[in-house]
């Protein structure tokens, strides 16, 4: 599979998480964990790494869309019981940014991303896809939100797909599609989607 990576994916990451009120200064890139606003008024806390159910260690293609724009770049992803680590790289292998979460703090560093972009919001999306569904359900329930999980068979790909959904009352906020080879996240409230596809 030929993978074309573009630096423009940074734009979608900026848009994805620019809707919240939580901010950090450029001089404070390492900070204690803060809550994540799933809606404008309802927030969750990040979960500990021990709640992981899907371990990842390798290259992933990170595709994103926002409106009529689409973007793509590579991520070296490590997700396990010690935490979450992402290294964003362009098609030349140049370091574009790093994210690290160990359960106690988030360290987020990138010359290409704004200093006010909270790393907690990226971590929360990863946890939605890779962490234990029962723990996620409890976490969202405590915030007045609903987290549902269902499974189906994708006949086109001939594989099982797990679908995770987040609701605020009857309003569908987000859907996460998880298969063996990729994770696809669609956030209807914020108007974005992205997918992580195994590249190895």
Coordinates of N, CA and C in Angstrom, one line a residue:
X1 N 0.8 -1.2 0.0 CA 0.0 0.0 0.0 C 0.9 1.2 0.0
X2 N 0.7 2.1 -1.0 CA 1.4 3.3 -1.0 C 0.8 4.4 -0.1
X3 N 1.6 4.9 0.7 CA 1.1 5.9 1.7 C 1.7 7.3 1.4
X4 N 0.8 8.2 1.1 CA 1.2 9.6 0.9 C 0.9 10.4 2.2
X5 N 2.0 10.9 2.8 CA 1.8 11.7 4.0 C 2.0 13.1 3.8
X6 N 1.2 14.0 4.4 CA 1.2 15.4 4.2 C 1.2 16.1 5.5
X7 N 2.0 17.2 5.6 CA 2.1 18.0 6.9 C 0.7 18.6 7.2
X8 N -0.2 18.7 6.3 CA -1.4 19.4 6.5 C -2.3 18.7 7.5
X9 N -2.0 17.5 7.9 CA -2.8 16.9 9.0 C -2.8 17.7 10.2
X10 N -1.8 18.4 10.4 CA -1.7 19.3 11.6 C -2.9 20.2 11.7
X11 N -3.4 20.7 10.6 CA -4.5 21.6 10.6 C -5.8 20.9 11.2
X12 N -6.0 19.6 10.9 CA -7.2 19.0 11.4 C -7.0 18.8 12.9
X13 N -5.8 18.5 13.4 CA -5.7 18.3 14.8 C -6.0 19.6 15.5
X14 N -5.5 20.7 15.0 CA -5.8 22.0 15.5 C -7.3 22.3 15.6
X15 N -8.0 22.0 14.5 CA -9.5 22.2 14.5 C -10.2 21.2 15.4
X16 N -9.7 20.0 15.5 CA -10.4 19.0 16.3 C -10.5 19.4 17.8
X17 N -9.5 20.1 18.3 CA -9.5 20.4 19.7 C -9.5 21.8 20.1
X18 N -9.9 22.7 19.1 CA -9.9 24.1 19.3 C -11.3 24.6 19.8
X19 N -12.2 23.7 20.1 CA -13.5 24.0 20.6 C -13.7 24.1 22.1
X20 N -12.6 23.8 22.8 CA -12.7 23.7 24.2 C -12.2 24.9 24.9
X21 N -12.5 25.1 26.2 CA -12.0 26.2 26.9 C -10.7 26.0 27.7
X22 N -10.3 24.7 27.8 CA -9.1 24.4 28.5 C -7.8 24.7 27.7
X23 N -6.9 25.4 28.3 CA -5.7 25.9 27.6 C -4.5 25.8 28.4
X24 N -3.3 25.8 27.8 CA -2.1 25.8 28.5 C -1.1 26.7 27.8
X25 N -0.2 27.3 28.5 CA 0.8 28.2 27.9 C 1.9 27.5 27.3
X26 N 2.6 28.2 26.4 CA 3.8 27.6 25.7 C 4.9 27.1 26.7
X27 N 5.0 27.8 27.7 CA 6.1 27.5 28.7 C 5.7 26.4 29.6
X28 N 4.4 25.9 29.5 CA 3.9 24.9 30.4 C 3.4 23.7 29.6
X29 N 4.3 23.0 28.9 CA 3.9 21.9 28.1 C 3.8 20.6 28.9
X30 N 4.3 20.5 30.1 CA 4.2 19.3 30.9 C 3.3 19.8 32.1
X31 N 2.1 19.2 32.3 CA 1.2 19.7 33.3 C 0.4 18.5 33.9
X32 N -0.1 18.7 35.0 CA -1.0 17.7 35.7 C -2.3 17.6 34.9
X33 N -2.9 16.4 35.0 CA -4.1 16.1 34.2 C -5.2 17.0 34.6
X34 N -5.9 17.4 33.5 CA -7.1 18.2 33.7 C -8.3 17.5 33.0
X35 N -9.5 17.8 33.3 CA -10.7 17.2 32.7 C -10.8 17.5 31.2
X36 N -11.5 16.7 30.5 CA -11.7 16.9 29.1 C -13.2 17.2 28.9
X37 N -13.5 18.3 28.2 CA -14.9 18.6 27.9 C -15.4 17.9 26.7
X38 N -16.3 16.9 26.9 CA -16.9 16.2 25.8 C -17.9 17.0 25.0
X39 N -18.7 17.8 25.8 CA -19.6 18.8 25.3 C -19.1 20.1 25.9
X40 N -19.8 21.2 25.6 CA -19.4 22.5 26.2 C -19.6 22.6 27.7
X41 N -20.4 21.6 28.2 CA -20.7 21.7 29.7 C -20.4 20.4 30.4
X42 N -20.2 19.3 29.7 CA -20.0 18.0 30.4 C -18.5 17.5 30.2
X43 N -17.9 17.1 31.2 CA -16.5 16.8 31.2 C -16.2 15.4 31.8
X44 N -15.1 14.8 31.4 CA -14.7 13.5 31.9 C -13.2 13.6 32.3
X45 N -12.8 12.7 33.2 CA -11.4 12.6 33.5 C -10.7 11.5 32.7
X46 N -9.4 11.6 32.5 CA -8.7 10.6 31.8 C -8.6 9.4 32.6
X47 N -8.5 8.2 32.0 CA -8.4 6.9 32.7 C -6.9 6.5 32.8
X48 N -6.6 5.6 33.8 CA -5.3 5.2 34.0 C -4.9 4.2 32.8
X49 N -3.6 4.1 32.5 CA -3.2 3.2 31.4 C -3.5 1.7 31.7
X50 N -3.7 1.3 32.9 CA -4.0 -0.1 33.2 C -5.4 -0.5 32.7
X51 N -6.2 0.4 32.2 CA -7.5 0.1 31.6 C -7.5 -0.2 30.1
X52 N -6.3 -0.4 29.6 CA -6.2 -0.7 28.2 C -6.7 -2.1 27.8
X53 N -7.3 -2.2 26.7 CA -7.6 -3.6 26.2 C -7.0 -3.9 24.8
X54 N -6.6 -2.9 24.1 CA -5.9 -3.1 22.8 C -4.6 -2.5 22.8
X55 N -3.5 -3.3 22.7 CA -2.1 -2.8 22.7 C -1.7 -2.5 21.3
X56 N -1.0 -1.4 21.1 CA -0.5 -1.0 19.8 C 1.0 -0.7 19.9
X57 N 1.8 -1.1 19.0 CA 3.2 -0.7 18.9 C 3.6 -0.8 17.4
X58 N 3.6 0.4 16.7 CA 4.0 0.4 15.3 C 3.5 1.6 14.6
X59 N 3.8 1.6 13.3 CA 3.4 2.7 12.5 C 1.9 2.7 12.1
X60 N 1.3 3.8 12.1 CA -0.1 3.9 11.7 C -0.2 5.1 10.8
X61 N -1.1 5.0 9.8 CA -1.4 6.1 8.9 C -2.5 6.9 9.6
X62 N -2.4 8.2 9.7 CA -3.4 9.0 10.4 C -4.0 9.9 9.3
X63 N -5.3 9.5 8.9 CA -6.1 10.3 8.0 C -7.1 11.1 8.7
X64 N -7.3 12.3 8.2 CA -8.4 13.1 8.9 C -9.2 13.9 7.9
X65 N -10.4 14.3 8.2 CA -11.2 15.2 7.4 C -11.9 16.2 8.3
X66 N -12.1 17.4 7.7 CA -12.8 18.4 8.4 C -13.5 19.2 7.3
X67 N -14.8 19.1 7.2 CA -15.5 19.8 6.1 C -15.0 19.2 4.8
X68 N -14.6 20.0 3.8 CA -14.2 19.6 2.5 C -12.7 19.2 2.5
X69 N -12.0 19.4 3.6 CA -10.5 19.2 3.7 C -10.2 17.8 4.2
X70 N -9.2 17.2 3.6 CA -8.7 15.9 4.1 C -7.2 15.9 4.2
X71 N -6.6 15.2 5.2 CA -5.2 15.2 5.5 C -4.7 13.9 5.8
X72 N -3.4 13.7 5.7 CA -2.8 12.4 6.0 C -1.3 12.6 6.5
X73 N -0.9 11.8 7.5 CA 0.5 11.7 7.9 C 0.7 10.5 8.7
X74 N 1.9 10.2 9.1 CA 2.3 9.0 9.8 C 2.4 9.3 11.3
X75 N 2.1 8.2 12.1 CA 2.2 8.3 13.6 C 2.9 7.0 14.0
X76 N 4.0 7.1 14.8 CA 4.5 5.9 15.4 C 3.8 5.8 16.8
X77 N 3.0 4.8 16.9 CA 2.1 4.7 18.1 C 2.5 3.6 19.0
X78 N 2.5 3.9 20.3 CA 2.8 2.9 21.4 C 1.7 3.1 22.4
X79 N 0.8 2.1 22.6 CA -0.2 2.2 23.6 C -0.2 0.9 24.4
X80 N 0.1 1.0 25.7 CA 0.1 -0.2 26.5 C -0.2 0.2 28.0
X81 N 0.1 -0.7 28.9 CA -0.2 -0.5 30.3 C 0.7 0.6 31.0
X82 N 1.7 1.0 30.3 CA 2.6 2.0 30.8 C 2.1 3.4 30.4
X83 N 1.3 3.5 29.3 CA 0.8 4.7 28.9 C 0.6 4.8 27.4
X84 N 0.5 6.1 26.9 CA 0.3 6.3 25.5 C 1.4 7.2 24.9
X85 N 2.0 6.8 23.8 CA 3.0 7.6 23.2 C 2.8 7.7 21.7
X86 N 2.7 8.9 21.2 CA 2.6 9.2 19.7 C 3.7 10.0 19.2
X87 N 4.3 9.6 18.1 CA 5.3 10.4 17.4 C 4.9 10.7 16.0
X88 N 4.5 11.9 15.7 CA 4.0 12.3 14.4 C 5.2 12.6 13.5
X89 N 5.2 12.0 12.3 CA 6.3 12.2 11.4 C 5.7 12.5 10.0
X90 N 6.5 13.2 9.2 CA 6.1 13.5 7.8 C 6.6 12.4 6.9
X91 N 6.4 12.6 5.6 CA 6.8 11.6 4.6 C 8.3 11.4 4.5
X92 N 9.1 12.4 5.1 CA 10.5 12.3 5.0 C 11.1 11.7 6.3
X93 N 10.2 11.3 7.3 CA 10.6 10.8 8.6 C 11.0 11.9 9.6
X94 N 10.7 13.1 9.3 CA 11.0 14.2 10.2 C 10.0 14.3 11.3
X95 N 10.5 14.5 12.5 CA 9.7 14.6 13.7 C 8.8 15.8 13.6
X96 N 7.5 15.6 13.8 CA 6.5 16.7 13.7 C 5.9 17.0 15.0
X97 N 6.1 16.1 16.0 CA 5.5 16.3 17.3 C 5.4 15.0 18.1
X98 N 5.3 15.2 19.4 CA 5.3 14.0 20.3 C 4.3 14.2 21.4
X99 N 3.6 13.1 21.8 CA 2.6 13.1 22.9 C 2.9 12.0 23.8
X100 N 2.9 12.2 25.1 CA 3.2 11.1 26.0 C 2.3 11.3 27.2
X101 N 1.7 10.1 27.6 CA 0.7 10.1 28.7 C 1.1 8.9 29.6
X102 N 1.4 9.1 30.9 CA 1.7 8.0 31.8 C 0.8 7.7 32.9
X103 N -0.4 8.4 32.9 CA -1.4 8.2 33.9 C -1.3 9.3 34.9
X104 N -0.2 10.0 35.0 CA 0.0 11.1 36.0 C 0.0 12.5 35.3
X105 N 0.5 12.5 34.1 CA 0.6 13.8 33.4 C 0.7 13.5 31.9
X106 N 0.4 14.6 31.1 CA 0.5 14.6 29.7 C 1.6 15.5 29.3
X107 N 2.5 15.0 28.5 CA 3.6 15.8 27.9 C 3.4 15.9 26.4
X108 N 3.2 17.1 25.9 CA 2.9 17.4 24.6 C 3.8 18.4 24.0
X109 N 4.5 18.1 22.9 CA 5.5 18.9 22.4 C 5.5 18.9 20.8
X110 N 5.3 20.1 20.2 CA 5.4 20.1 18.8 C 5.6 21.6 18.3
X111 N 6.6 21.8 17.5 CA 6.8 23.1 16.9 C 5.8 23.5 15.9
X112 N 5.0 22.5 15.4 CA 4.0 22.7 14.4 C 2.6 22.8 14.9
X113 N 2.4 22.6 16.2 CA 1.1 22.7 16.8 C 1.1 23.9 17.8
X114 N -0.1 24.5 18.0 CA -0.1 25.7 18.9 C 0.1 25.3 20.3
X115 N 0.7 26.2 21.1 CA 1.1 25.9 22.5 C -0.2 25.7 23.3
X116 N -1.3 26.2 22.8 CA -2.6 26.2 23.6 C -3.4 24.9 23.3
X117 N -2.9 24.0 22.5 CA -3.6 22.8 22.3 C -3.4 21.8 23.4
X118 N -4.4 21.4 24.1 CA -4.2 20.5 25.3 C -4.1 19.0 24.8
X119 N -3.0 18.4 25.3 CA -2.8 17.0 24.9 C -3.8 16.1 25.5
X120 N -4.5 16.5 26.6 CA -5.5 15.6 27.2 C -6.6 15.2 26.2
X121 N -7.0 16.1 25.3 CA -8.0 15.9 24.3 C -7.6 14.8 23.3
X122 N -6.4 14.8 22.9 CA -5.9 13.7 22.0 C -5.9 12.4 22.8
X123 N -5.4 12.4 24.0 CA -5.4 11.2 24.8 C -6.8 10.6 25.0
X124 N -7.8 11.5 25.3 CA -9.2 11.0 25.5 C -9.7 10.3 24.3
X125 N -9.4 10.8 23.1 CA -9.9 10.1 21.8 C -9.3 8.7 21.7
X126 N -8.0 8.6 22.0 CA -7.3 7.3 22.0 C -7.9 6.4 23.0
X127 N -8.2 6.8 24.2 CA -8.7 6.0 25.2 C -10.1 5.5 24.8
X128 N -10.9 6.3 24.1 CA -12.2 5.9 23.7 C -12.2 4.7 22.8
X129 N -11.1 4.6 22.0 CA -11.0 3.5 21.1 C -10.2 2.2 21.7
X130 N -9.3 2.5 22.5 CA -8.4 1.4 23.0 C -8.6 0.9 24.4
X131 N -9.4 1.6 25.2 CA -9.5 1.3 26.6 C -10.8 0.4 26.9
X132 N -10.8 -0.2 28.1 CA -11.9 -1.1 28.5 C -13.3 -0.4 28.4
X133 N -14.2 -1.1 27.7 CA -15.5 -0.5 27.5 C -16.3 -0.3 28.8
X134 N -16.2 -1.2 29.8 CA -16.9 -1.0 31.0 C -16.5 0.2 31.8
X135 N -15.1 0.3 31.9 CA -14.6 1.5 32.6 C -15.0 2.8 31.9
X136 N -15.0 2.8 30.5 CA -15.4 4.0 29.8 C -16.8 4.3 30.0
X137 N -17.7 3.3 30.1 CA -19.1 3.5 30.4 C -19.3 4.2 31.7
X138 N -18.6 3.7 32.7 CA -18.7 4.3 34.1 C -18.2 5.7 34.1
X139 N -17.1 6.0 33.3 CA -16.5 7.3 33.3 C -17.5 8.3 32.7
X140 N -18.1 7.9 31.5 CA -19.0 8.8 30.9 C -20.3 8.9 31.6
X141 N -20.8 7.9 32.3 CA -22.0 7.9 33.1 C -21.8 8.9 34.2
X142 N -20.7 9.0 34.8 CA -20.4 9.9 35.9 C -20.5 11.4 35.5
X143 N -20.3 11.6 34.1 CA -20.4 12.9 33.6 C -21.8 13.2 33.0
X144 N -22.7 12.3 33.2 CA -24.1 12.5 32.6 C -24.2 12.2 31.1
X145 N -23.2 11.4 30.6 CA -23.2 11.0 29.2 C -23.4 9.5 29.2
X146 N -23.7 9.0 28.0 CA -23.9 7.6 27.8 C -22.9 7.0 26.8
X147 N -22.3 5.9 27.1 CA -21.3 5.2 26.3 C -21.8 3.9 26.0
X148 N -22.1 3.6 24.7 CA -22.7 2.3 24.3 C -21.7 1.6 23.3
X149 N -21.8 0.2 23.4 CA -20.9 -0.6 22.5 C -21.8 -1.7 21.8
X150 N -21.5 -1.9 20.5 CA -22.2 -2.9 19.8 C -21.2 -3.5 18.8
X151 N -21.5 -4.7 18.3 CA -20.6 -5.3 17.3 C -21.4 -5.7 16.1
X152 N -20.8 -5.7 14.9 CA -21.4 -6.1 13.7 C -20.4 -6.7 12.8
X153 N -20.8 -7.3 11.7 CA -19.9 -7.8 10.7 C -19.9 -6.9 9.5
X154 N -18.7 -6.5 9.1 CA -18.6 -5.7 7.9 C -18.5 -6.6 6.7
X155 N -19.5 -6.7 5.9 CA -19.5 -7.7 4.8 C -18.6 -7.4 3.7
X156 N -18.3 -6.1 3.5 CA -17.4 -5.7 2.5 C -16.0 -6.1 2.8
X157 N -15.6 -6.0 4.1 CA -14.2 -6.3 4.5 C -14.2 -7.7 5.1
X158 N -15.4 -8.4 5.3 CA -15.5 -9.7 5.9 C -14.7 -9.7 7.2
X159 N -15.0 -8.8 8.1 CA -14.4 -8.7 9.4 C -15.4 -8.2 10.5
X160 N -15.1 -8.5 11.7 CA -15.9 -8.0 12.8 C -15.5 -6.6 13.2
X161 N -16.5 -5.7 13.4 CA -16.3 -4.4 13.8 C -17.0 -4.0 15.1
X162 N -16.3 -3.4 16.0 CA -16.9 -2.9 17.2 C -17.2 -1.5 17.1
X163 N -18.4 -1.1 17.5 CA -18.9 0.3 17.3 C -19.1 0.9 18.7
X164 N -18.4 1.9 19.1 CA -18.6 2.6 20.3 C -19.3 4.0 20.1
X165 N -20.3 4.3 20.9 CA -21.0 5.5 20.7 C -21.1 6.3 22.0
X166 N -21.0 7.6 21.9 CA -21.2 8.5 23.0 C -22.4 9.4 22.8
X167 N -23.3 9.4 23.8 CA -24.5 10.2 23.7 C -24.6 11.2 24.8
X168 N -25.2 12.4 24.5 CA -25.6 13.3 25.5 C -27.1 13.4 25.4
X169 N -27.8 12.6 26.3 CA -29.2 12.4 26.2 C -29.5 11.6 24.9
X170 N -30.3 12.1 24.0 CA -30.6 11.3 22.8 C -29.7 11.8 21.7
X171 N -28.8 12.8 21.9 CA -28.0 13.3 20.9 C -26.7 12.5 20.8
X172 N -26.4 12.0 19.6 CA -25.2 11.2 19.3 C -24.1 12.2 19.1
X173 N -23.0 12.1 20.0 CA -21.9 13.0 20.0 C -20.8 12.4 19.1
X174 N -20.5 11.1 19.3 CA -19.4 10.5 18.6 C -19.6 9.0 18.3
X175 N -19.0 8.5 17.2 CA -19.0 7.1 16.9 C -17.5 6.7 16.7
X176 N -17.2 5.5 17.2 CA -15.8 5.0 17.1 C -16.0 3.6 16.5
X177 N -15.4 3.3 15.3 CA -15.5 2.0 14.6 C -14.1 1.4 14.8
X178 N -14.1 0.2 15.4 CA -12.8 -0.5 15.7 C -12.8 -1.8 15.0
X179 N -11.8 -2.0 14.1 CA -11.5 -3.3 13.5 C -10.1 -3.7 13.7
X180 N -9.7 -4.9 13.2 CA -8.3 -5.4 13.5 C -7.3 -4.4 12.9
X181 N -7.6 -3.8 11.8 CA -6.6 -3.0 11.0 C -6.7 -1.5 11.2
X182 N -7.9 -1.0 11.7 CA -8.0 0.4 11.8 C -9.0 0.8 12.8
X183 N -8.9 2.1 13.2 CA -9.9 2.8 14.1 C -10.4 4.0 13.4
X184 N -11.7 4.2 13.3 CA -12.3 5.3 12.6 C -13.2 6.1 13.6
X185 N -12.9 7.4 13.8 CA -13.6 8.2 14.8 C -14.4 9.3 14.1
X186 N -15.7 9.4 14.4 CA -16.5 10.5 13.8 C -17.1 11.2 14.9
X187 N -16.8 12.5 15.0 CA -17.4 13.4 16.1 C -18.4 14.3 15.4
X188 N -19.7 14.1 15.7 CA -20.7 14.8 15.0 C -20.9 16.2 15.7
X189 N -20.6 16.3 16.9 CA -20.7 17.6 17.6 C -19.7 18.6 17.1
X190 N -18.4 18.2 17.0 CA -17.4 19.0 16.5 C -17.2 19.1 15.0
X191 N -17.8 18.1 14.3 CA -17.7 18.1 12.9 C -16.4 17.6 12.2
X192 N -15.8 16.6 12.8 CA -14.6 16.1 12.3 C -14.6 14.5 12.3
X193 N -13.7 14.0 11.6 CA -13.5 12.5 11.6 C -12.0 12.2 11.3
X194 N -11.5 11.1 11.9 CA -10.2 10.7 11.5 C -10.0 9.2 11.7
X195 N -9.0 8.6 11.1 CA -8.8 7.2 11.2 C -7.3 6.9 11.4
X196 N -7.1 5.8 12.1 CA -5.7 5.3 12.3 C -5.7 3.9 11.7
X197 N -4.8 3.8 10.7 CA -4.8 2.5 9.9 C -3.4 1.9 10.1
X198 N -3.3 0.7 10.5 CA -2.1 0.0 10.7 C -1.3 0.0 9.4
X199 N 0.0 0.4 9.5 CA 0.8 0.6 8.3 C 1.9 -0.5 8.1
X200 N 1.8 -1.5 9.0 CA 2.9 -2.5 9.0 C 2.2 -3.9 8.8

